Amino acid sequence: MCSISLSVFAVIVIGSCTVIESFTPHCTSSFGWIRNPNNCSEFWRCDFGKPIPMVPCPSGLILNNQLHVCVRRGGQYDDCDQGPSNKKTVAERCSAGEQLIPHESECQLYYNCSLFYDFVPRYFEQYLDECRYPNLFDSTTLSCRPYKDVKCGRLVEHVSPCEYRRGKCGTSHCQPCVATCTGKSNGRHSHENREWSPFYVICNDQRTIKVDTCSKDETLNIARLFSPITNKCEPLYRIPQSRGGLAPACVQNGLFPDQGGRCDIFIRCENGVVAEVVKCPSNFVFDPDTQNCRSDTEFCGTCGRLCKDLP
Ligand SMILES: *[C@@H]1O[C@H](CO)[C@@H](O)[C@H](O)[C@H]1NC(C)=O
Ligand SMILES: *[C@@H]1O[C@H](CO)[C@@H](O)[C@H](O)[C@H]1NC(C)=O
């Protein structure tokens, strides 16, 4: 169809011949709205997935796609011509046959036209889905890919799991938002709010790659906690007692027995800190008097008491 529109502004006469593409509405949601991408005055409402034509907006008005009311053409709510890609709503692009559509501002988000929420989760909208942290949506391959392989261009690239929508709890799709690595160097760091615990995070490119826990110290056969001072898992003997550890105060240099009742362990203090934690060979225990590991056959019951010293 060819329509001629003649507009007269003072003495200027504009003539244009526009080919109007035909548009067939398809409902992608049970009760959505569909605006004719070729004529923003025309729209349909879906009734259980069936498009029902609505009375078009009066002359000079168009349907605003967000507000779903007729607004003045050219006015502040006119969203009819917003560039070629923004011109259509996601629902319109889905009806036009697109499957996966990158989000317009955040790199981890995308629209999946095959996805339909009966109840849109909090922080989401219809068709909106999110790559698993820390993946990002690759607009070239239209898939979620490892962040290192994705170029986000002008889109916002979130690095913290808390900035991903699923990290913002309160949704049924919530993945608990864990310690962030924002501003931290690559490697291990203590878990914020859980310092001096067995928990720590592994950071890479400011992303929280993993939340892990310290394993026990196999040699000393004792638990370890993550020290924010050394940024390492440390056996309880190197953790201050004020932080739940067993480190001696080390007010003087020397060898000290374990304070927790283990007879086979001794600790060497040097310059106010634990310099060394030593386990005696098996069947040997530490004797504080001689500052040596001695055969446990020389000891009677209580730790550190030689049989010959007992009454
Ligand atoms: C758009 O649709 C309205 C209502 O159907 C119609 O009056 C108007 O002429 C159409 N505009 C164009 C450019 O076809
Ligand atoms: C899109 O949604 C469909 C239906 O839920 C699902 O099977 C498909 O895996 C989704 N695709 C992506 C890339 O998320």
Short mmCIF file of C-alpha atoms and ligand atoms in Angstrom, two decimals:
data_model
loop_
_atom_site.label_atom_id
_atom_site.label_comp_id
_atom_site.label_asym_id
_atom_site.label_seq_id
_atom_site.Cartn_x
_atom_site.Cartn_y
_atom_site.Cartn_z
CA MET A 1 0.00 0.00 0.00
CA CYS A 2 1.24 3.45 -0.82
CA SER A 3 -0.06 6.45 1.07
CA ILE A 4 0.66 10.04 0.26
CA SER A 5 0.76 12.42 3.17
CA LEU A 6 0.87 16.09 2.47
CA SER A 7 1.80 18.46 5.23
CA VAL A 8 1.76 22.15 4.85
CA PHE A 9 3.93 24.20 7.15
CA ALA A 10 3.79 27.81 6.06
CA VAL A 11 5.05 27.66 2.51
CA ILE A 12 6.88 24.30 2.66
CA VAL A 13 5.13 21.35 1.13
CA ILE A 14 6.41 17.90 2.07
CA GLY A 15 5.32 14.96 0.05
CA SER A 16 6.29 11.43 0.97
CA CYS A 17 5.38 8.01 -0.27
CA THR A 18 5.62 5.41 2.51
CA VAL A 19 5.33 1.71 2.06
CA ILE A 20 3.46 0.43 5.12
CA GLU A 21 4.60 -3.07 6.09
CA SER A 22 1.82 -5.33 7.15
CA PHE A 23 2.03 -6.49 10.73
CA THR A 24 0.49 -9.60 12.22
CA PRO A 25 0.32 -9.52 16.02
CA HIS A 26 1.46 -12.60 17.97
CA CYS A 27 0.91 -12.90 21.69
CA THR A 28 3.99 -14.04 23.56
CA SER A 29 2.30 -13.65 26.91
CA SER A 30 -1.22 -14.40 28.10
CA PHE A 31 -2.21 -10.83 28.85
CA GLY A 32 0.42 -8.64 27.20
CA TRP A 33 0.14 -5.59 25.01
CA ILE A 34 1.28 -5.48 21.39
CA ARG A 35 1.89 -2.21 19.57
CA ASN A 36 2.07 -2.16 15.80
CA PRO A 37 5.76 -1.38 15.15
CA ASN A 38 4.72 0.26 11.86
CA ASN A 39 2.03 2.41 13.39
CA CYS A 40 2.31 3.27 17.05
CA SER A 41 -1.36 4.30 17.22
CA GLU A 42 -2.51 0.74 16.67
CA PHE A 43 -2.39 -1.89 19.38
CA TRP A 44 -3.77 -5.17 20.59
CA ARG A 45 -4.30 -6.70 23.98
CA CYS A 46 -3.78 -10.38 24.51
CA ASP A 47 -6.63 -12.27 26.07
CA PHE A 48 -5.42 -15.71 27.13
CA GLY A 49 -2.79 -15.48 24.37
CA LYS A 50 -5.17 -14.30 21.64
CA PRO A 51 -4.54 -10.78 20.22
CA ILE A 52 -7.68 -8.60 20.44
CA PRO A 53 -7.55 -5.39 18.36
CA MET A 54 -8.12 -2.28 20.45
CA VAL A 55 -9.56 1.04 19.34
CA PRO A 56 -6.51 2.94 17.98
CA CYS A 57 -5.26 6.05 19.72
CA PRO A 58 -7.02 9.19 18.46
CA SER A 59 -5.31 11.14 15.73
CA GLY A 60 -2.12 12.86 16.93
CA LEU A 61 -1.65 10.35 19.76
CA ILE A 62 0.35 7.11 19.99
CA LEU A 63 0.44 4.29 22.55
CA ASN A 64 3.25 4.55 25.07
CA ASN A 65 4.67 1.06 25.40
CA GLN A 66 5.55 1.28 29.08
CA LEU A 67 2.56 3.21 30.39
CA HIS A 68 0.04 1.64 27.99
CA VAL A 69 -1.82 4.88 27.51
CA CYS A 70 -2.22 7.07 24.44
CA VAL A 71 0.18 10.01 24.60
CA ARG A 72 0.79 13.02 22.38
CA ARG A 73 2.91 12.33 19.31
CA GLY A 74 6.17 14.23 19.73
CA GLY A 75 5.55 14.81 23.45
CA GLN A 76 7.83 13.72 26.29
CA TYR A 77 6.17 10.31 26.55
CA ASP A 78 6.39 9.59 22.82
CA ASP A 79 8.48 6.39 22.66
CA CYS A 80 7.55 5.57 19.08
CA ASP A 81 10.83 6.40 17.31
CA GLN A 82 13.73 5.61 19.58
CA GLY A 83 16.31 4.44 17.12
CA PRO A 84 16.12 1.28 15.07
CA SER A 85 16.85 -1.26 17.84
CA ASN A 86 15.00 0.46 20.68
CA LYS A 87 12.02 1.23 18.56
CA LYS A 88 10.32 -2.07 19.31
CA THR A 89 9.61 -3.45 22.72
CA VAL A 90 10.99 -6.81 23.71
CA ALA A 91 7.51 -8.29 23.30
CA GLU A 92 7.34 -6.88 19.78
CA ARG A 93 10.78 -8.21 18.90
CA CYS A 94 9.80 -11.59 20.26
CA SER A 95 6.60 -11.55 18.18
CA ALA A 96 8.75 -10.66 15.20
CA GLY A 97 10.59 -13.98 15.67
CA GLU A 98 13.71 -13.05 17.66
CA GLN A 99 14.75 -15.66 20.24
CA LEU A 100 17.47 -14.15 22.42
CA ILE A 101 17.95 -10.42 22.82
CA PRO A 102 20.83 -8.75 24.70
CA HIS A 103 19.78 -6.35 27.45
CA GLU A 104 20.16 -2.66 26.63
CA SER A 105 22.29 -1.71 29.64
CA GLU A 106 23.60 -4.66 31.69
CA CYS A 107 25.97 -7.20 30.20
CA GLN A 108 24.88 -10.22 32.27
CA LEU A 109 21.20 -9.87 31.31
CA TYR A 110 19.31 -11.01 28.23
CA TYR A 111 15.78 -11.61 27.10
CA ASN A 112 14.71 -15.12 26.21
CA CYS A 113 11.56 -15.08 24.07
CA SER A 114 10.88 -18.72 24.98
CA LEU A 115 10.84 -17.90 28.66
CA PHE A 116 7.55 -16.82 30.11
CA TYR A 117 6.95 -16.01 33.75
CA ASP A 118 3.49 -16.48 35.19
CA PHE A 119 4.83 -14.49 38.10
CA VAL A 120 7.73 -12.26 37.21
CA PRO A 121 10.40 -12.66 39.93
CA ARG A 122 11.42 -9.59 41.86
CA TYR A 123 14.14 -7.56 40.07
CA PHE A 124 13.20 -9.28 36.81
CA GLU A 125 10.77 -8.46 34.04
CA GLN A 126 8.96 -10.57 31.49
CA TYR A 127 11.37 -12.62 29.31
CA LEU A 128 14.36 -11.31 31.27
CA ASP A 129 16.97 -13.84 32.29
CA GLU A 130 20.48 -13.59 33.70
CA CYS A 131 23.67 -15.51 33.08
CA ARG A 132 25.05 -17.42 36.07
CA TYR A 133 27.62 -15.40 37.96
CA PRO A 134 30.29 -14.58 36.79
CA ASN A 135 29.29 -15.34 33.20
CA LEU A 136 28.19 -12.60 30.81
CA PHE A 137 25.91 -12.55 27.79
CA ASP A 138 27.78 -12.53 24.52
CA SER A 139 25.75 -10.53 22.01
CA THR A 140 27.71 -12.08 19.13
CA THR A 141 26.99 -15.72 19.88
CA LEU A 142 23.78 -14.90 21.84
CA SER A 143 24.86 -17.10 24.74
CA CYS A 144 26.17 -16.88 28.29
CA ARG A 145 29.93 -17.27 28.28
CA PRO A 146 32.87 -16.94 30.68
CA TYR A 147 33.41 -13.25 31.43
CA LYS A 148 36.89 -13.29 29.95
CA ASP A 149 35.50 -14.19 26.53
CA VAL A 150 32.80 -11.50 26.44
CA LYS A 151 33.21 -7.92 25.26
CA CYS A 152 30.54 -5.78 26.90
CA GLY A 153 31.19 -2.59 24.95
CA ARG A 154 29.08 0.22 26.40
CA LEU A 155 27.08 -2.13 28.65
CA VAL A 156 27.65 -2.21 32.40
CA GLU A 157 29.82 -5.16 33.41
CA HIS A 158 29.10 -6.17 37.01
CA VAL A 159 31.90 -7.89 38.91
CA SER A 160 30.27 -8.53 42.29
CA PRO A 161 27.80 -11.39 42.72
CA CYS A 162 25.70 -8.95 44.74
CA GLU A 163 25.19 -6.82 41.65
CA TYR A 164 23.73 -9.67 39.66
CA ARG A 165 19.94 -9.65 40.03
CA ARG A 166 19.92 -13.14 41.47
CA GLY A 167 22.34 -11.93 44.11
CA LYS A 168 19.78 -9.40 45.31
CA CYS A 169 17.92 -11.74 47.58
CA GLY A 170 14.22 -11.65 48.04
CA THR A 171 13.55 -13.58 44.84
CA SER A 172 12.72 -17.22 44.41
CA HIS A 173 15.67 -17.37 42.03
CA CYS A 174 18.02 -15.96 44.64
CA GLN A 175 21.57 -17.27 44.84
CA PRO A 176 22.89 -16.04 48.18
CA CYS A 177 24.99 -13.01 47.60
CA VAL A 178 28.44 -13.90 48.88
CA ALA A 179 31.53 -11.91 49.73
CA THR A 180 32.55 -9.52 47.03
CA CYS A 181 36.03 -9.16 45.56
CA THR A 182 35.50 -5.61 44.35
CA GLY A 183 38.77 -3.73 44.72
CA LYS A 184 40.69 -6.81 45.87
CA SER A 185 43.77 -8.29 44.27
CA ASN A 186 43.77 -11.74 42.69
CA GLY A 187 44.13 -14.55 45.20
CA ARG A 188 42.74 -15.45 48.60
CA HIS A 189 41.03 -12.95 50.87
CA SER A 190 39.11 -13.25 54.09
CA HIS A 191 35.35 -13.51 53.79
CA GLU A 192 33.89 -10.15 54.77
CA ASN A 193 31.73 -10.32 57.90
CA ARG A 194 33.29 -13.72 58.62
CA GLU A 195 36.85 -12.77 59.41
CA TRP A 196 38.92 -15.21 61.44
CA SER A 197 36.61 -18.05 60.41
CA PRO A 198 37.44 -21.07 58.24
CA PHE A 199 35.79 -19.23 55.29
CA TYR A 200 37.70 -17.34 52.65
CA VAL A 201 37.13 -16.18 49.07
CA ILE A 202 39.23 -16.67 45.98
CA CYS A 203 39.24 -13.52 43.84
CA ASN A 204 40.20 -13.12 40.22
CA ASP A 205 39.68 -9.96 38.14
CA GLN A 206 37.66 -8.63 41.12
CA ARG A 207 35.21 -11.50 40.78
CA THR A 208 34.32 -13.92 43.53
CA ILE A 209 35.51 -17.12 41.91
CA LYS A 210 34.95 -19.35 44.89
CA VAL A 211 34.05 -19.32 48.56
CA ASP A 212 36.08 -22.01 50.26
CA THR A 213 36.87 -23.23 53.77
CA CYS A 214 40.24 -24.03 55.31
CA SER A 215 40.93 -27.74 55.64
CA LYS A 216 42.54 -29.01 58.80
CA ASP A 217 46.29 -29.06 59.23
CA GLU A 218 47.12 -32.72 58.64
CA THR A 219 50.61 -32.62 60.17
CA LEU A 220 49.53 -30.97 63.40
CA ASN A 221 46.08 -32.61 63.25
CA ILE A 222 44.33 -29.37 64.17
CA ALA A 223 41.76 -27.03 62.60
CA ARG A 224 42.82 -23.99 60.62
CA LEU A 225 41.19 -20.56 60.33
CA PHE A 226 41.74 -17.97 57.65
CA SER A 227 43.96 -15.16 58.91
CA PRO A 228 43.30 -11.75 57.33
CA ILE A 229 46.83 -10.80 58.38
CA THR A 230 48.72 -13.45 56.44
CA ASN A 231 45.85 -14.07 53.94
CA LYS A 232 46.34 -17.79 54.50
CA CYS A 233 44.74 -20.66 56.36
CA GLU A 234 46.65 -20.92 59.64
CA PRO A 235 46.54 -23.67 62.28
CA LEU A 236 44.85 -22.64 65.54
CA TYR A 237 48.32 -22.40 67.12
CA ARG A 238 49.02 -19.35 64.96
CA ILE A 239 45.62 -17.74 65.56
CA PRO A 240 45.43 -15.27 68.50
CA GLN A 241 43.32 -16.46 71.42
CA SER A 242 41.23 -13.27 71.10
CA ARG A 243 40.25 -14.60 67.64
CA GLY A 244 39.38 -18.07 68.82
CA GLY A 245 42.84 -19.57 68.36
CA LEU A 246 45.44 -21.20 70.61
CA ALA A 247 48.47 -19.01 69.98
CA PRO A 248 50.40 -18.26 73.16
CA ALA A 249 50.92 -14.61 74.07
CA CYS A 250 54.67 -14.96 73.24
CA VAL A 251 55.71 -12.32 75.78
CA GLN A 252 59.16 -13.91 75.85
CA ASN A 253 61.20 -15.90 73.37
CA GLY A 254 61.41 -19.64 73.89
CA LEU A 255 59.59 -22.94 73.52
CA PHE A 256 56.13 -23.30 75.04
CA PRO A 257 53.83 -26.27 75.42
CA ASP A 258 50.42 -26.31 73.75
CA GLN A 259 47.80 -24.59 75.89
CA GLY A 260 45.04 -26.82 74.58
CA GLY A 261 46.26 -30.02 76.28
CA ARG A 262 48.14 -31.65 73.45
CA CYS A 263 51.40 -33.04 74.86
CA ASP A 264 53.08 -33.70 71.50
CA ILE A 265 53.05 -30.05 70.33
CA PHE A 266 55.32 -27.19 71.24
CA ILE A 267 55.46 -23.64 70.00
CA ARG A 268 58.53 -21.49 69.48
CA CYS A 269 57.98 -17.81 70.24
CA GLU A 270 60.30 -15.23 68.80
CA ASN A 271 60.00 -11.45 69.05
CA GLY A 272 56.42 -11.58 70.25
CA VAL A 273 55.06 -13.90 67.59
CA VAL A 274 54.68 -17.61 66.96
CA ALA A 275 57.72 -18.47 64.86
CA GLU A 276 57.24 -22.21 64.68
CA VAL A 277 54.78 -24.91 65.67
CA VAL A 278 56.40 -28.32 66.06
CA LYS A 279 54.93 -31.74 66.57
CA CYS A 280 57.14 -34.28 68.36
CA PRO A 281 57.67 -37.62 66.59
CA SER A 282 54.98 -40.16 67.37
CA ASN A 283 55.23 -41.61 70.90
CA PHE A 284 57.19 -38.53 71.96
CA VAL A 285 55.88 -35.67 74.07
CA PHE A 286 57.24 -32.20 74.80
CA ASP A 287 59.02 -31.68 78.11
CA PRO A 288 59.02 -27.93 79.00
CA ASP A 289 61.75 -28.43 81.61
CA THR A 290 64.35 -29.83 79.24
CA GLN A 291 62.76 -28.06 76.22
CA ASN A 292 62.85 -31.33 74.34
CA CYS A 293 60.67 -34.02 72.87
CA ARG A 294 61.05 -37.11 75.05
CA SER A 295 59.70 -40.62 74.84
CA ASP A 296 56.23 -40.81 76.32
CA THR A 297 57.32 -43.88 78.34
CA GLU A 298 59.14 -41.42 80.62
CA PHE A 299 55.88 -39.58 81.33
CA CYS A 300 53.18 -40.47 83.75
CA GLY A 301 49.61 -39.54 82.83
CA THR A 302 49.55 -35.76 82.94
CA CYS A 303 51.17 -33.91 80.13
CA GLY A 304 54.66 -32.64 80.86
CA ARG A 305 55.14 -34.48 84.15
CA LEU A 306 58.05 -36.91 84.15
CA CYS A 307 57.38 -40.04 86.23
CA LYS A 308 60.57 -39.47 88.24
CA ASP A 309 59.27 -36.00 89.28
CA LEU A 310 55.99 -37.35 90.59
CA PRO A 311 55.70 -38.09 94.27
C1 LIG B 1 -2.14 4.51 11.91
O1 LIG B 1 -3.33 3.94 12.39
C2 LIG B 1 -4.39 4.86 12.55
C3 LIG B 1 -5.56 4.11 13.17
O2 LIG B 1 -5.80 2.90 12.50
C4 LIG B 1 -4.76 5.46 11.18
O3 LIG B 1 -5.78 6.40 11.35
C5 LIG B 1 -3.51 6.14 10.64
O4 LIG B 1 -3.78 6.61 9.34
C6 LIG B 1 -2.38 5.16 10.58
N1 LIG B 1 -1.17 5.87 10.17
C7 LIG B 1 -0.48 5.50 9.13
C8 LIG B 1 0.74 6.31 8.85
O5 LIG B 1 -0.83 4.58 8.40
C1 LIG B 2 15.18 -19.97 26.91
O1 LIG B 2 14.03 -20.45 27.56
C2 LIG B 2 13.73 -21.81 27.25
C3 LIG B 2 12.41 -22.13 27.94
O2 LIG B 2 12.47 -21.86 29.30
C4 LIG B 2 14.88 -22.69 27.71
O3 LIG B 2 14.62 -24.03 27.39
C5 LIG B 2 16.15 -22.24 27.05
O4 LIG B 2 17.25 -22.99 27.54
C6 LIG B 2 16.39 -20.77 27.34
N1 LIG B 2 17.58 -20.33 26.63
C7 LIG B 2 18.54 -19.62 27.25
C8 LIG B 2 19.73 -19.28 26.42
O5 LIG B 2 18.44 -19.24 28.40
#
